[in-house]
Amino acid sequence: MKKRTFLKLSSALMATPIISPLAHLVPGEKLKNWAGNYTYSTDRLYSAKSIEQVKEIVKKYNKLKVLGTRHCFNGIADSTNNFISLREMDKVLSLNAAAHTVTVDASMRYGQLAPYLDSKGYALHNLASLPHISIAGACATATHGSGVKNGNLSTAVAALEIVTANGEVRTLSRAKDGDTFRAAVVNLGALGVVTKVTLNLQPTFKMRQYVYENLPLDQVKAHFDAIMSGGYSVSLFTDWQKKRINEVWIKERVEAGSKQAAKPTYFGATLATKNLHPIAELSAENCTEQMGVAGPWYERLPHFKMGFTPSSGKELQSEYFVPRKNAVEAILAVERLRDHISPHLMISELRTIDADDFWMSTAYKQPSLAIHFTWKQDWASVSKVLPMIEKELEPFRARPHWGKLFTLSASKLQSRYEKLPDFKKLVKEYDPQGKFRNAFLDSTIYGS
C-alpha cells in the first residue's frame, strides 16, 4: 500500500469511537488485543461483579489471568486456560478529602476517573497518551506519560487490594508495607487479581499545549535537558529522517493570572499555526486541543481525546527505557539506524520519566528517557529491526516496556532488574502453585 493511501485510510478509520473491551463477543469468538496483532489463547472468560465473585473464581480455577482493556501488544496478559474480567467493577469507591486520595475499582479507566476528579476539584499528576487504559493494567506495566519531574502512572498509587491465589484478600499501602508494596505495584499480573487501587491526588489545574515543528537534531544534542524541561510534559515526535525532530509537544500548567504568549521559536523549531497530529499528514481532529487554548488537565495531558482511538489501530508498538543521563547518546544510536527503521515506522516518540522505587518498574532508580516506536503492522519486518535497535541500546542496558514488543533475551532482561530475585520470592508467597503464571512470565521472568 502506498504511504498516501495508508495515511488516508488511517485518518478515516481513526474517527471510529472506542469499542468497549468486551462488547460484541460471542461464544467461540477469538479474543484479540485492541490493535488486532495479538490473538489470545482461550475464550473461556468469567466475569466478576464483586470481590466475593472474584474470590470464588480465583479459588475455582488452577490457572487464571485477568483480561483488562487489552492494550498490550504481547502475551503478558494471555492465558491458555481461563480469563477473569472485572469490567463491571469500575466505580469510584471513596474520595478522601483529608488524605487527598481516591479509591477506585481497579478496572476503572483513566478516561472515566479524570472528569469525576476534576469535578471534585482534584487531579492526577499525569496521564498516558491514551486515556482509555485501565488503572490496574497501566500500573502493573509501569505505563507512563512525560515530564522530567513526573514519575510513571504507578507512582500515584498509595494502596492496592489484591486477591491472591488462595482467594485471600490482601491490602498493601506505601505507608505500612514497605518493600512488599514496592514489589507489588508494578506486578506484571504475577501476584494475583488487583481489585482496588488508591491514588494520591493534587488540586485540579488548567493546562495548555503548543506544538513546534522541525527541531534540529543538533539542538537536541546540545540542549536536551533544557528542551525536555520546557513544560510540565514534553514529547518529541520523529521519523528519524532529515536530522530533525518533526514535532515538539509542550504541555504547560496555566497559573492564575498567566497570559504569557508562546514564543515563535523553540530551540530552532517553529511554532505551529494549526493543530497537528503526531503524524503530520493525518488529521488532528481527534488530538487534544493545541494552540495555547487552556483547558482541564485531563483534556491536555493525553495526546488524544477521550472518546476516540488515535489511529486505525492497525499498528505495533515497542518502547525502550534508558537512563536520562545517556539520553543523547541513545537517541543518536537509534538515529544511525534511520534507514532501517523508517520504512516500517509510523512515528517515534521521545519522553522523559522520573525515577521511582518500584522493583519491576522500567524507571526503577533511574530518571529515564523512553524511546517509543509506533510501527506499521508488519511483524515480519519489525522483528528484524528490533534486534538492531536493542543492539545499539545495549551499552545503556535498555529496559523494554513490559506490555510492548521486544526481542531481548530473558537473561539480558533479567539482568536489568536488580530486585528480580526478591520479586520472584514474593510471587512464590502469593502464588505458590503458579496460578497466575503464563507463557510470557515463564519466558521473561523465569526463562534463561
XYZ file of C-alpha atoms in Angstrom:
448
model
C 0.000 0.000 0.000
C 1.321 3.447 -0.898
C 2.041 5.765 2.020
C -0.572 8.333 0.956
C -3.270 5.647 0.640
C -2.295 4.220 4.035
C -2.483 7.628 5.685
C -5.887 8.387 4.164
C -7.218 5.043 5.354
C -5.821 5.576 8.861
C -7.300 9.070 9.017
C -10.744 7.821 8.029
C -10.766 4.884 10.418
C -9.438 6.731 13.416
C -12.713 8.657 13.768
C -14.360 5.425 14.946
C -15.411 5.592 18.624
C -13.688 3.236 21.038
C -15.488 -0.072 21.387
C -15.887 -1.372 24.935
C -13.273 -4.091 25.537
C -15.701 -6.991 25.856
C -18.505 -5.737 23.641
C -19.885 -7.927 20.856
C -18.171 -11.121 21.994
C -19.944 -14.345 21.100
C -19.162 -17.894 22.276
C -16.105 -19.207 20.483
C -15.048 -15.810 19.167
C -11.303 -15.288 19.256
C -10.240 -12.526 21.605
C -7.746 -10.045 20.200
C -5.963 -7.020 21.604
C -7.090 -3.551 20.568
C -4.612 -3.369 17.661
C -5.545 -6.798 16.351
C -1.967 -8.067 16.240
C -2.326 -10.474 19.171
C -4.881 -13.304 19.454
C -5.475 -14.580 22.970
C -5.208 -18.294 23.573
C -8.615 -19.006 25.123
C -12.150 -17.658 25.004
C -13.048 -19.004 28.458
C -13.974 -15.748 30.129
C -15.612 -15.334 33.529
C -16.987 -12.013 34.664
C -16.919 -10.836 38.281
C -19.167 -8.102 39.661
C -17.975 -8.147 43.279
C -14.999 -9.017 45.416
C -16.816 -12.164 46.551
C -17.201 -13.294 42.946
C -13.511 -12.572 42.302
C -12.563 -14.770 45.279
C -14.898 -17.525 44.095
C -13.480 -17.568 40.560
C -9.876 -17.400 41.776
C -10.384 -20.357 44.120
C -12.219 -22.391 41.487
C -9.576 -22.430 38.742
C -5.977 -23.667 38.818
C -4.853 -21.311 36.044
C -6.204 -17.800 35.555
C -5.324 -14.367 34.147
C -7.095 -11.018 34.280
C -8.320 -9.723 30.933
C -8.334 -5.926 31.040
C -8.672 -3.308 28.328
C -6.366 -5.321 26.019
C -3.920 -2.559 25.212
C -0.772 -4.680 25.411
C 0.912 -5.827 22.220
C 2.346 -9.075 23.593
C 1.232 -12.025 25.710
C 1.770 -10.532 29.160
C -1.957 -10.905 29.954
C -2.617 -14.050 27.913
C -3.913 -17.383 29.183
C -4.341 -20.786 27.604
C -6.836 -21.698 30.331
C -9.163 -19.079 31.839
C -9.710 -15.333 31.960
C -11.425 -13.266 34.613
C -12.884 -9.896 33.679
C -13.507 -7.129 36.203
C -15.040 -4.888 33.574
C -18.217 -4.322 35.595
C -16.202 -3.392 38.684
C -15.345 0.140 37.575
C -16.660 2.507 40.222
C -15.252 5.252 42.405
C -15.411 3.728 45.884
C -14.365 6.667 48.058
C -12.831 10.133 47.903
C -10.806 11.081 50.982
C -10.526 14.859 51.063
C -8.378 14.843 54.196
C -5.822 12.413 52.769
C -6.119 13.734 49.183
C -6.722 10.234 47.812
C -9.332 8.402 45.770
C -10.044 4.675 45.929
C -11.443 3.032 42.811
C -12.206 -0.370 41.360
C -9.013 -1.375 39.604
C -10.638 -1.858 36.204
C -11.727 1.780 36.045
C -10.143 3.662 33.155
C -8.365 6.962 33.462
C -10.798 8.455 30.983
C -13.665 7.619 33.347
C -11.943 8.771 36.519
C -10.395 12.055 35.372
C -13.604 14.077 34.739
C -15.004 12.913 38.086
C -11.868 14.035 39.924
C -11.868 17.389 38.144
C -15.498 17.965 39.109
C -14.475 17.478 42.745
C -11.507 19.838 42.474
C -8.769 17.221 42.105
C -6.268 15.979 39.539
C -3.780 13.176 38.997
C -0.139 14.094 38.463
C -0.060 12.715 34.929
C -1.818 10.683 32.247
C -0.622 8.494 29.404
C -1.041 9.302 25.712
C -4.229 7.257 25.633
C -6.768 7.921 28.388
C -8.838 4.766 27.929
C -6.428 2.303 29.560
C -7.310 0.695 32.884
C -5.704 1.895 36.090
C -4.674 -1.585 37.250
C -3.187 -2.537 33.890
C -1.289 0.716 33.486
C 0.218 0.481 36.959
C 1.088 -3.215 36.587
C 3.195 -2.473 33.482
C 4.720 0.885 34.535
C 2.869 2.801 31.831
C 3.742 6.497 31.779
C 3.253 9.992 30.441
C 6.063 12.510 30.157
C 7.778 15.177 32.234
C 11.230 15.347 33.815
C 9.668 15.613 37.279
C 6.774 13.212 36.648
C 7.007 9.575 37.642
C 5.076 6.955 35.713
C 1.383 6.445 36.476
C 2.063 3.846 39.163
C 3.843 6.459 41.315
C 0.417 7.857 42.212
C -0.533 4.584 43.920
C -0.914 4.883 47.690
C -2.505 1.483 48.304
C -3.927 -1.530 46.493
C -6.057 -4.580 47.197
C -5.078 -7.967 45.750
C -6.841 -11.314 45.722
C -4.074 -13.901 45.931
C -4.059 -17.437 44.523
C -5.817 -18.988 47.531
C -8.590 -16.380 47.465
C -7.161 -14.330 50.319
C -7.640 -10.562 50.138
C -4.534 -8.543 50.946
C -4.331 -4.778 51.230
C -0.937 -3.123 50.802
C -0.038 0.526 51.303
C 3.056 2.646 50.920
C 2.623 3.874 54.491
C 2.600 0.414 56.081
C 4.072 -2.241 53.820
C 7.470 -1.037 52.665
C 9.225 -3.425 50.315
C 6.151 -5.598 49.776
C 4.294 -2.557 48.480
C 7.237 -1.521 46.297
C 7.274 -5.004 44.791
C 3.532 -5.266 44.269
C 2.580 -2.078 42.422
C 4.341 -2.902 39.136
C 3.353 -6.550 39.435
C 3.190 -7.765 35.799
C -0.005 -9.626 36.691
C 2.046 -12.184 38.625
C 0.776 -11.704 42.182
C -2.981 -12.072 41.820
C -6.071 -10.086 40.874
C -5.818 -6.398 41.768
C -9.327 -5.313 42.736
C -8.887 -1.837 44.250
C -6.377 0.975 43.872
C -5.958 4.105 45.981
C -4.355 7.041 44.179
C -2.757 10.209 45.504
C -4.372 13.426 44.271
C -3.480 17.080 43.918
C -5.639 20.180 43.391
C -7.082 20.419 39.913
C -5.352 22.655 37.381
C -5.668 24.025 33.875
C -3.248 23.336 31.040
C -2.443 24.481 27.538
C -0.247 22.989 24.890
C 1.794 24.260 21.995
C 3.365 22.349 19.135
C 6.578 23.324 17.379
C 7.832 21.901 14.102
C 11.254 20.888 12.799
C 13.552 20.921 15.811
C 17.136 20.456 14.580
C 18.826 17.324 15.904
C 21.887 19.413 16.710
C 19.769 21.355 19.197
C 18.723 18.093 20.856
C 22.378 17.143 21.143
C 23.325 20.472 22.685
C 20.271 21.251 24.830
C 18.390 18.018 25.539
C 17.712 18.685 29.226
C 16.547 22.241 28.577
C 14.260 21.130 25.738
C 12.619 18.412 27.817
C 12.259 20.756 30.791
C 10.409 23.396 28.770
C 6.976 22.378 30.053
C 5.173 20.268 32.601
C 5.170 17.494 29.978
C 7.191 17.493 26.756
C 7.124 14.957 23.912
C 9.302 14.805 20.815
C 7.946 13.078 17.701
C 10.327 11.970 14.962
C 10.555 9.750 11.911
C 14.389 9.763 12.363
C 14.895 11.426 8.971
C 16.466 14.744 7.918
C 18.426 15.269 11.160
C 15.429 16.785 12.896
C 12.571 16.165 15.292
C 9.292 16.522 13.386
C 7.195 17.936 16.254
C 7.698 19.115 19.834
C 4.583 18.954 22.030
C 4.808 21.171 25.115
C 2.123 20.928 27.787
C 2.137 23.738 30.360
C 0.240 24.297 33.554
C -1.738 27.541 33.443
C -1.079 29.538 36.564
C -3.626 32.051 37.851
C -3.360 35.343 36.009
C -0.851 33.988 33.490
C -1.300 35.349 29.958
C 2.140 34.596 28.586
C 2.092 34.069 24.829
C 4.035 31.301 23.152
C 7.432 32.137 21.729
C 7.588 31.969 17.933
C 10.535 29.568 18.051
C 11.774 26.889 20.433
C 15.445 25.931 20.136
C 15.195 26.474 16.399
C 11.782 24.839 15.967
C 8.889 26.932 14.627
C 5.538 27.393 16.362
C 2.769 25.531 14.543
C -0.063 27.627 13.132
C -2.724 24.920 13.435
C -3.470 21.796 15.437
C -1.303 18.862 14.379
C -1.371 15.086 14.625
C 1.925 13.386 15.633
C 1.923 12.050 12.080
C 1.716 15.399 10.341
C -0.164 14.081 7.296
C -3.075 12.899 9.447
C -5.986 14.986 10.651
C -5.674 16.433 14.156
C -9.426 16.139 14.707
C -9.032 13.553 17.462
C -5.987 15.110 19.105
C -6.298 17.162 22.270
C -6.567 20.912 21.801
C -3.366 22.820 20.994
C -2.598 26.420 20.008
C -2.365 27.501 23.664
C -6.082 27.065 24.343
C -6.472 26.479 28.081
C -8.479 23.521 29.312
C -8.736 20.931 32.100
C -5.630 18.890 32.868
C -7.261 15.674 31.668
C -8.020 17.199 28.254
C -4.411 18.266 27.678
C -2.122 15.646 29.265
C -3.163 12.878 26.820
C -2.331 13.401 23.162
C -5.712 12.111 22.064
C -9.268 12.900 23.075
C -11.108 10.637 25.470
C -13.690 9.288 23.044
C -11.632 8.129 20.070
C -8.691 5.932 19.181
C -5.620 7.784 17.897
C -5.322 5.767 14.697
C -6.896 2.868 12.861
C -5.421 0.579 15.497
C -3.567 -1.402 12.852
C -0.163 -0.843 14.382
C 2.563 -2.389 16.510
C 4.398 -0.712 19.382
C 7.801 -1.049 21.019
C 9.454 1.103 23.653
C 12.829 1.146 25.390
C 13.893 2.976 28.544
C 17.441 4.211 29.049
C 18.964 6.336 31.834
C 18.272 10.001 31.148
C 21.956 10.777 31.619
C 22.545 8.724 28.437
C 19.606 10.216 26.514
C 21.535 11.991 23.773
C 23.858 9.038 23.155
C 20.864 6.701 22.940
C 18.975 8.984 20.549
C 21.974 9.233 18.270
C 22.463 5.460 18.415
C 18.911 4.898 17.178
C 19.189 7.696 14.632
C 22.064 5.815 12.994
C 19.533 3.109 12.107
C 17.182 5.574 10.427
C 17.218 3.907 7.022
C 16.414 0.530 8.589
C 13.704 1.938 10.836
C 11.815 4.431 8.692
C 10.355 2.070 6.062
C 8.421 0.257 8.802
C 7.682 3.182 11.114
C 4.618 5.333 11.569
C 6.229 7.627 14.174
C 8.547 7.596 17.203
C 8.023 9.494 20.439
C 10.649 10.522 22.985
C 9.508 11.158 26.562
C 11.104 11.533 29.983
C 10.023 9.804 33.202
C 11.303 10.486 36.708
C 12.812 7.694 38.789
C 10.721 5.563 41.145
C 11.267 2.803 43.706
C 9.065 0.024 42.321
C 11.140 -3.097 41.878
C 9.942 -4.094 38.397
C 9.451 -0.591 37.021
C 11.269 0.405 33.853
C 12.248 3.605 35.715
C 13.439 1.853 38.897
C 16.116 4.035 40.489
C 16.803 5.922 37.267
C 15.337 9.049 35.668
C 14.674 7.747 32.187
C 14.215 8.533 28.535
C 11.584 6.397 26.793
C 12.159 5.804 23.080
C 8.850 4.683 21.610
C 8.134 3.233 18.174
C 4.712 3.004 16.539
C 5.204 0.553 13.696
C 3.169 -0.432 10.702
C 1.544 -3.780 11.389
C 4.206 -5.883 9.717
C 5.752 -8.115 12.371
C 7.938 -9.964 9.890
C 9.808 -6.730 9.168
C 9.630 -5.222 12.662
C 11.004 -8.409 14.220
C 14.161 -7.933 12.157
C 14.578 -4.288 13.148
C 14.088 -4.698 16.905
C 17.302 -6.716 17.462
C 19.214 -3.974 15.668
C 17.737 -1.328 17.961
C 18.377 -3.462 21.040
C 21.992 -3.943 19.994
C 22.505 -0.188 19.610
C 20.939 0.397 23.039
C 22.905 -2.408 24.703
C 25.502 -0.055 26.269
C 22.676 1.690 28.138
C 21.083 -1.523 29.467
C 17.764 -0.542 27.948
C 14.637 -1.899 29.603
C 11.744 -2.673 27.205
C 8.174 -1.717 28.085
C 6.552 -4.782 29.644
C 3.427 -4.559 27.501
C 5.031 -3.914 24.118
C 7.092 -5.833 21.584
C 10.751 -6.685 22.090
C 13.188 -9.490 21.274
C 15.644 -9.055 24.151
C 16.753 -12.364 25.668
C 15.461 -13.418 29.070
C 18.945 -13.370 30.573
C 19.604 -9.797 29.469
C 16.166 -8.633 30.553
C 16.522 -10.230 33.975
C 19.987 -8.732 34.481
C 18.477 -5.258 34.269
C 16.267 -5.710 37.341
C 18.359 -5.972 40.489
C 15.332 -6.790 42.642
C 14.056 -9.586 40.412
C 15.142 -12.397 42.777
C 13.239 -10.735 45.620
C 10.219 -10.171 43.367
C 10.157 -13.868 42.497
C 10.193 -14.734 46.200
C 7.099 -12.585 46.711
C 5.414 -14.206 43.702
C 6.115 -17.598 45.301
C 4.481 -16.428 48.529
C 1.381 -15.023 46.837
C 1.061 -17.687 44.138
C 2.948 -20.840 45.215
C 1.442 -23.089 42.516
C 1.813 -20.633 39.634
C -1.899 -19.989 39.135
C -1.168 -16.602 37.549
C 1.908 -17.722 35.595
C 1.675 -17.772 31.820
C 3.971 -18.210 28.826
C 5.116 -14.584 28.941
C 6.183 -14.743 32.587
C 7.697 -18.189 32.069
C 9.896 -16.922 29.255
C 10.833 -13.456 30.519
C 10.946 -13.760 34.317
C 11.711 -17.471 34.737
C 13.382 -18.296 31.433
C 17.106 -18.498 30.763
